[in-house]
PDB file of C-alpha atoms in Angstrom:
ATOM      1  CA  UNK A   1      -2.407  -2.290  -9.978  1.00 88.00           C
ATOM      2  CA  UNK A   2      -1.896  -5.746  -8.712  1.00 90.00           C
ATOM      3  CA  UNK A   3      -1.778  -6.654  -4.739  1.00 93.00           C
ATOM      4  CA  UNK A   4      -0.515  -9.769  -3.365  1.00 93.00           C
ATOM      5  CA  UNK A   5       0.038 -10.508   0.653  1.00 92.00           C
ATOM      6  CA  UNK A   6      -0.895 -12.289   4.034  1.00 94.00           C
ATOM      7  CA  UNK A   7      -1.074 -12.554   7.786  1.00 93.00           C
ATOM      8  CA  UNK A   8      -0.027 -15.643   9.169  1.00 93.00           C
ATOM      9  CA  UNK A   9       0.273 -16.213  12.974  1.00 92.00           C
ATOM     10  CA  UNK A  10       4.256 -17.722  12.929  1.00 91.00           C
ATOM     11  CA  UNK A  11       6.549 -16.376  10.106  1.00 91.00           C
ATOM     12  CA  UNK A  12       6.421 -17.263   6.601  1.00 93.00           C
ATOM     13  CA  UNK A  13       7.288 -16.768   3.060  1.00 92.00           C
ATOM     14  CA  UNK A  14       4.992 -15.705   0.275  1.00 91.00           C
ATOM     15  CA  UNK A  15       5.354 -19.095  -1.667  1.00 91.00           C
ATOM     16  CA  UNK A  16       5.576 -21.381   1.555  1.00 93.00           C
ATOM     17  CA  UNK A  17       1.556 -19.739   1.870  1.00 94.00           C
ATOM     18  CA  UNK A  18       0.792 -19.088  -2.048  1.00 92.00           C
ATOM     19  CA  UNK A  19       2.964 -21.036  -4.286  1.00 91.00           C
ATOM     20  CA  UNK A  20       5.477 -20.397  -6.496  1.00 89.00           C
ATOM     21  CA  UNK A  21       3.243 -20.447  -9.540  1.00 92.00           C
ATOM     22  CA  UNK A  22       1.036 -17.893  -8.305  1.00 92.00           C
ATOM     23  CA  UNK A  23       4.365 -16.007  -6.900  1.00 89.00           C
ATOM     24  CA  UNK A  24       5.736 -16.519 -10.259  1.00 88.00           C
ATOM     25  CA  UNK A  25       2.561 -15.419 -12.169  1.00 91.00           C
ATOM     26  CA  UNK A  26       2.015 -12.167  -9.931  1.00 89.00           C
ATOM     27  CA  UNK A  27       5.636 -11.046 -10.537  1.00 87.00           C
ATOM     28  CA  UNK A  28       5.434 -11.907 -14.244  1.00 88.00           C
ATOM     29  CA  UNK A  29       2.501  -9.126 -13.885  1.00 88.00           C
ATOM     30  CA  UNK A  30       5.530  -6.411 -13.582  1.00 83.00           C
ATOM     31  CA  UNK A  31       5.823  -6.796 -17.336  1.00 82.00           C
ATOM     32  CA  UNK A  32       2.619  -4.835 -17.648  1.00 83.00           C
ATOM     33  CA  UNK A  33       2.100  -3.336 -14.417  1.00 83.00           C
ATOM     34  CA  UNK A  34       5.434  -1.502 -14.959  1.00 80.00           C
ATOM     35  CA  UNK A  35       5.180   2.107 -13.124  1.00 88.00           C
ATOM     36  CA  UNK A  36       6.746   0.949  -9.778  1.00 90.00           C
ATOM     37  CA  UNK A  37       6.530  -1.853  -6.790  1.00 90.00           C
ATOM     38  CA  UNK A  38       6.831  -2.137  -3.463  1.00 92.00           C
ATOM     39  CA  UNK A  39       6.813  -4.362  -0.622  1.00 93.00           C
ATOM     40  CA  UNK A  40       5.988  -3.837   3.076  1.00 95.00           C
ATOM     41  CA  UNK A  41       6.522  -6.508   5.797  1.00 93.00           C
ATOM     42  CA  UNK A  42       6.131  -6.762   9.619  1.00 91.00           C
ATOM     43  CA  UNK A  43      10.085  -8.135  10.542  1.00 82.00           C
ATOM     44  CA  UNK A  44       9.287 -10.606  13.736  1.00 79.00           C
ATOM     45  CA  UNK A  45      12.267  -8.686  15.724  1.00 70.00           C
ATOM     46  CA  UNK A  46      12.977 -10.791  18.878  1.00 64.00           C
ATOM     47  CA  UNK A  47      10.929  -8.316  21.213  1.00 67.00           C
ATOM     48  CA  UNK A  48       8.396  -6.604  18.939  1.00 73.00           C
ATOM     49  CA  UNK A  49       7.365  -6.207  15.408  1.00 78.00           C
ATOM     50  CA  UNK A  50       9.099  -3.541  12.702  1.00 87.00           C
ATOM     51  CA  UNK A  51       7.513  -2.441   9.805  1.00 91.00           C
ATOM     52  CA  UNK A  52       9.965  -2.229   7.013  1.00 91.00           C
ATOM     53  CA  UNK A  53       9.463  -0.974   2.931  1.00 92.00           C
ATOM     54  CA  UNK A  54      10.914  -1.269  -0.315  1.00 91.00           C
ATOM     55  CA  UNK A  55       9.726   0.496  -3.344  1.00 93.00           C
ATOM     56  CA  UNK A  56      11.213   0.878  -6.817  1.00 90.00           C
ATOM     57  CA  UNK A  57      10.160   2.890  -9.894  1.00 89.00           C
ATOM     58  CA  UNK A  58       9.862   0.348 -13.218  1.00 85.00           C
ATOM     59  CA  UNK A  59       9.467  -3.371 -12.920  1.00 80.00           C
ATOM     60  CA  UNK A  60      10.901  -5.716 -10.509  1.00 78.00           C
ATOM     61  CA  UNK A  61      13.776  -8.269 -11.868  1.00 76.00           C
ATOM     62  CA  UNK A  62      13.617 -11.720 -10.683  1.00 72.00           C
ATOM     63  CA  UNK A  63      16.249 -11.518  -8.036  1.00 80.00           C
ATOM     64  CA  UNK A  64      15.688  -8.686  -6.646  1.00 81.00           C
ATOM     65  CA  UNK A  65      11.933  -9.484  -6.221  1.00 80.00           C
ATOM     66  CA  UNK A  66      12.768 -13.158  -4.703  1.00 79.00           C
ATOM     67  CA  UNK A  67      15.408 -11.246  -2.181  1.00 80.00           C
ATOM     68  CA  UNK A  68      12.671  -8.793  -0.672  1.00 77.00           C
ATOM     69  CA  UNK A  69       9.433 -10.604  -0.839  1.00 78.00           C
ATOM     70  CA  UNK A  70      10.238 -13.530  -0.225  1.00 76.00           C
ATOM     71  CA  UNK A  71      13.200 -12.550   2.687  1.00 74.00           C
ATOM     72  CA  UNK A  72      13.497 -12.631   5.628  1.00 80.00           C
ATOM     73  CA  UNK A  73      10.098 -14.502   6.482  1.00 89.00           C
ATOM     74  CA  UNK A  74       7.316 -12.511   7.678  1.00 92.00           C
ATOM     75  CA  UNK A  75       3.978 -12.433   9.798  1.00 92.00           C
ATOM     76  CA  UNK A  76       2.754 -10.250   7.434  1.00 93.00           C
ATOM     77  CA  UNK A  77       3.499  -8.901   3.889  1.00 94.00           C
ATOM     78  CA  UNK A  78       1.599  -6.337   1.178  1.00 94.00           C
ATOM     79  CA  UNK A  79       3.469  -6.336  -2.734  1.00 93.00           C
ATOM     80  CA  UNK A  80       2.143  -3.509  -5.046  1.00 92.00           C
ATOM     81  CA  UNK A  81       2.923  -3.565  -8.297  1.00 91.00           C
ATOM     82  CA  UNK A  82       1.762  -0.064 -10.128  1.00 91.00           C
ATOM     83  CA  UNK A  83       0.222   0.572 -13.404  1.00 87.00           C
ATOM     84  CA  UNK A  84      -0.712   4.146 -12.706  1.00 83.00           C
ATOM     85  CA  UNK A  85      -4.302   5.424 -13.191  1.00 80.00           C
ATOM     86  CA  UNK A  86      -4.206   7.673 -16.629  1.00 78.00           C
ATOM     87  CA  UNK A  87      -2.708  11.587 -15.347  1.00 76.00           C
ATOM     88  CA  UNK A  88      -1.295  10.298 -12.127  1.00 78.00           C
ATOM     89  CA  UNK A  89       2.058  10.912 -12.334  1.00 83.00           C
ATOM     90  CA  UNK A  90       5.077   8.077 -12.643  1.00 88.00           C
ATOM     91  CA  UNK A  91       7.537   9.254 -10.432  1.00 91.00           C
ATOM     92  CA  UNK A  92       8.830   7.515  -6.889  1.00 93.00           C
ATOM     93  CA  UNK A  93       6.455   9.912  -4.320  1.00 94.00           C
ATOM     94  CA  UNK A  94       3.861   7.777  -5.768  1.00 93.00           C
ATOM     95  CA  UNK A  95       4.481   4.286  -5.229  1.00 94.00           C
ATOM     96  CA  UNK A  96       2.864   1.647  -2.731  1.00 93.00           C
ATOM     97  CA  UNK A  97       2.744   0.721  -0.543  1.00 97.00           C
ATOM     98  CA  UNK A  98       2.454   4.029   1.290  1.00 96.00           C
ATOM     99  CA  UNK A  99       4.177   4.155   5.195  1.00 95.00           C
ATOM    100  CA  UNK A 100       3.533   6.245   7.624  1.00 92.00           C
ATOM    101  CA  UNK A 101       2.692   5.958  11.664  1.00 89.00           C
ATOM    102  CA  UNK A 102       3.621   2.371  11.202  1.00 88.00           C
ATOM    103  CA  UNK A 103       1.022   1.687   8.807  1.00 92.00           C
ATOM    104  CA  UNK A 104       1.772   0.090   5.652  1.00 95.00           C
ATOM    105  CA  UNK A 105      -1.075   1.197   2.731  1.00 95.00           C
ATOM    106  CA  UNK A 106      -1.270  -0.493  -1.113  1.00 95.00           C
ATOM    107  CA  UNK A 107      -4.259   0.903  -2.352  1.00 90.00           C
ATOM    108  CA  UNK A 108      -6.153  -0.898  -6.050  1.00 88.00           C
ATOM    109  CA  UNK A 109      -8.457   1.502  -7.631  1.00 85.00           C
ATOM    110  CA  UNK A 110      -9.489   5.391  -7.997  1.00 88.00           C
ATOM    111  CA  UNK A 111     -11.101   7.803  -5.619  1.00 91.00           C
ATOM    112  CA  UNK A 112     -11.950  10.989  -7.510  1.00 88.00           C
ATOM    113  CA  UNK A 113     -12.400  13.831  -7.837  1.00 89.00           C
ATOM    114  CA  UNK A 114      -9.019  13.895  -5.442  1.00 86.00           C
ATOM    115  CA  UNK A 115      -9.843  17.738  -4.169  1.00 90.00           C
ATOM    116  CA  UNK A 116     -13.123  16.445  -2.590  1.00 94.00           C
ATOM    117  CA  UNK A 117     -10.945  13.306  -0.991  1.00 94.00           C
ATOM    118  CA  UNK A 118      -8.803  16.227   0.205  1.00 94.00           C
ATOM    119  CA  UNK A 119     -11.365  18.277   1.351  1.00 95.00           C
ATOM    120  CA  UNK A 120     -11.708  15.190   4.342  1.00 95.00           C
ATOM    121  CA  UNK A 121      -8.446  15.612   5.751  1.00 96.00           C
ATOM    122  CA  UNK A 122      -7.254  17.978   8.268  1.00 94.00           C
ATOM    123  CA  UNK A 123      -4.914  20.520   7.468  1.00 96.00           C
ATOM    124  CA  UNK A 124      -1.838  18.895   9.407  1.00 93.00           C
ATOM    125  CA  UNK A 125      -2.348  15.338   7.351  1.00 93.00           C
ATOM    126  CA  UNK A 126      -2.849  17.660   3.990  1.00 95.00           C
ATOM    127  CA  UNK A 127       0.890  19.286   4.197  1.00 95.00           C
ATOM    128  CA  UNK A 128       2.122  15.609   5.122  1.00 93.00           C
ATOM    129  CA  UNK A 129       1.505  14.886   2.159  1.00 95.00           C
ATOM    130  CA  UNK A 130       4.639  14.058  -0.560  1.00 94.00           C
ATOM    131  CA  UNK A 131       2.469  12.446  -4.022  1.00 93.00           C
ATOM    132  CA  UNK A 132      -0.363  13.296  -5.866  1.00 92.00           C
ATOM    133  CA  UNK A 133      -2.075   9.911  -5.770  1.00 91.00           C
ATOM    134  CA  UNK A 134      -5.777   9.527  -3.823  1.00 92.00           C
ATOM    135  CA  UNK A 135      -3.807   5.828  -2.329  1.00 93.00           C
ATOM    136  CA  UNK A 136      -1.688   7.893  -0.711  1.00 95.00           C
ATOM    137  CA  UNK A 137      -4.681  10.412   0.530  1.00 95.00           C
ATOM    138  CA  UNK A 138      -6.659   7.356   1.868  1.00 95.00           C
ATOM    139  CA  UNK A 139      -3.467   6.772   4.020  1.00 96.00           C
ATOM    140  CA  UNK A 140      -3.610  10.246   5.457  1.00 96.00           C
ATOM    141  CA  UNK A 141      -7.884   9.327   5.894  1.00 95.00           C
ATOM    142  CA  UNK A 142      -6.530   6.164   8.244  1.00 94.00           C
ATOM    143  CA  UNK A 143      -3.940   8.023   9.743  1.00 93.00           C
ATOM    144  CA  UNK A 144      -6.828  10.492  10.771  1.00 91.00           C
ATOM    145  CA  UNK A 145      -8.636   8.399  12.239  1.00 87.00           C
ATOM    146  CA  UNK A 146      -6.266   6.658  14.976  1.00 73.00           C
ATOM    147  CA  UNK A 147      -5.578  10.013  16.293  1.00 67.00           C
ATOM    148  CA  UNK A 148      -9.391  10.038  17.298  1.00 69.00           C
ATOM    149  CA  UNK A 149     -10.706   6.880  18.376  1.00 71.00           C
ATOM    150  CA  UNK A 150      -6.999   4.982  19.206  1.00 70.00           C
ATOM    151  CA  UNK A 151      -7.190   1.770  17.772  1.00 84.00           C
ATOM    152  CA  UNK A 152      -6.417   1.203  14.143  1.00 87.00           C
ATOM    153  CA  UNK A 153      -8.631  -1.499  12.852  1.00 89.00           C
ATOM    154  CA  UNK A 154     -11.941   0.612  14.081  1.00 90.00           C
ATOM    155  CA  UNK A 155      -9.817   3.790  11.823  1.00 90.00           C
ATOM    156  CA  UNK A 156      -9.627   1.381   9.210  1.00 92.00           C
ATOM    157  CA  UNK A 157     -13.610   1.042   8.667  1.00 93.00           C
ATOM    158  CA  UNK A 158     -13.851   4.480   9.753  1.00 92.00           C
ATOM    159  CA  UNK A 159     -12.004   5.884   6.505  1.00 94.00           C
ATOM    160  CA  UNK A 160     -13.542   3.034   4.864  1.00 94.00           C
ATOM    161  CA  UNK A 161     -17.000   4.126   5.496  1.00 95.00           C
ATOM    162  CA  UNK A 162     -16.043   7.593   5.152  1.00 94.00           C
ATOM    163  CA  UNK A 163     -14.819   6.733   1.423  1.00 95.00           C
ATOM    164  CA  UNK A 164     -17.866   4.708   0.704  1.00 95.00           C
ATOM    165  CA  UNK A 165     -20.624   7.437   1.410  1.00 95.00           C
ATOM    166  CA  UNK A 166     -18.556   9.986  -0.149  1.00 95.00           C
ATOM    167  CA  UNK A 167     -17.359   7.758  -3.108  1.00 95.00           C
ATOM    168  CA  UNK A 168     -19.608   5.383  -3.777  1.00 92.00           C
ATOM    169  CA  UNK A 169     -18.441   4.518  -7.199  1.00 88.00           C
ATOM    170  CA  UNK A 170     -14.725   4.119  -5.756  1.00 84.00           C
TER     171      UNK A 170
END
């Protein structure tokens, strides 16, 4: 998989804060990371933020790419583009970035064995669940979290830390 985004504190496009080469040279990417993209964005509504999503199985054309990643401007943006780990499934349940309690989630790299990543989450985040990939069970991990200490940047390096003593080769 290949990630691309930013926070910026006033609105902005990808290129105005990357470039369009490197814009250019992550969407070229598509070609081989071909098993779906998506794009998440925090829309600067007049009175507060709204999280908004895109996601699309094969590879993103050219238009369509410029149109939602680069449109409308943003305070802050994640693109996925998916080459799926070997026996994860291709199929639209499994694409990034993964949304849920208004957090947005696009996930690079394997935590396995998935039944032990399972085995952290409570029952009620388990049946929430709609793919098979471990990205979408390290959402459910952050989602966890909130619930228990309120404030998502400390649930963040909670599931984080979680992951990393229970995965340490993930």
């Amino acid at each position: 998989c290949r990630l691309i985004g930013f926070a910026a504190p006033e609105p902005a496009t990808l290129t105005e804060l990357a470039g369009a080469e490197q814009v250019a040279l992550f969407r070229d990417m598509g070609r081989v990371h071909r098993d779906g993209w998506g794009t998440a964005w925090l829309d600067p509504a007049p009175h507060d933020l709204a999280l908004r999503t895109f996601r699309a199985m094969g590879m993103p054309d050219d238009a369509e790419f410029a149109a939602l990643v680069e449109a409308p401007p943003s305070v802050a943006r994640v693109a996925h583009l998916r080459w799926a780990t070997e026996g994860m499934a291709v199929s639209e349940r499994n694409l990034h970035p993964f949304v849920a309690d208004g957090i947005a989630l696009a996930h690079n790299g394997t935590i396995s064995p998935r039944a032990d990543l399972d085995d952290l989450l409570k029952p009620e985040l388990r049946s929430s669940l709609l793919g098979t990939t471990d990205s979408e069970r390290y959402l459910a991990l952050v989602r966890q979290e909130p619930r228990e200490v309120g404030d998502v940047p400390e649930a963040v390096a909670r599931a984080v830390s979680k992951i990393r003593h229970e995965f340490p080769l993930a």
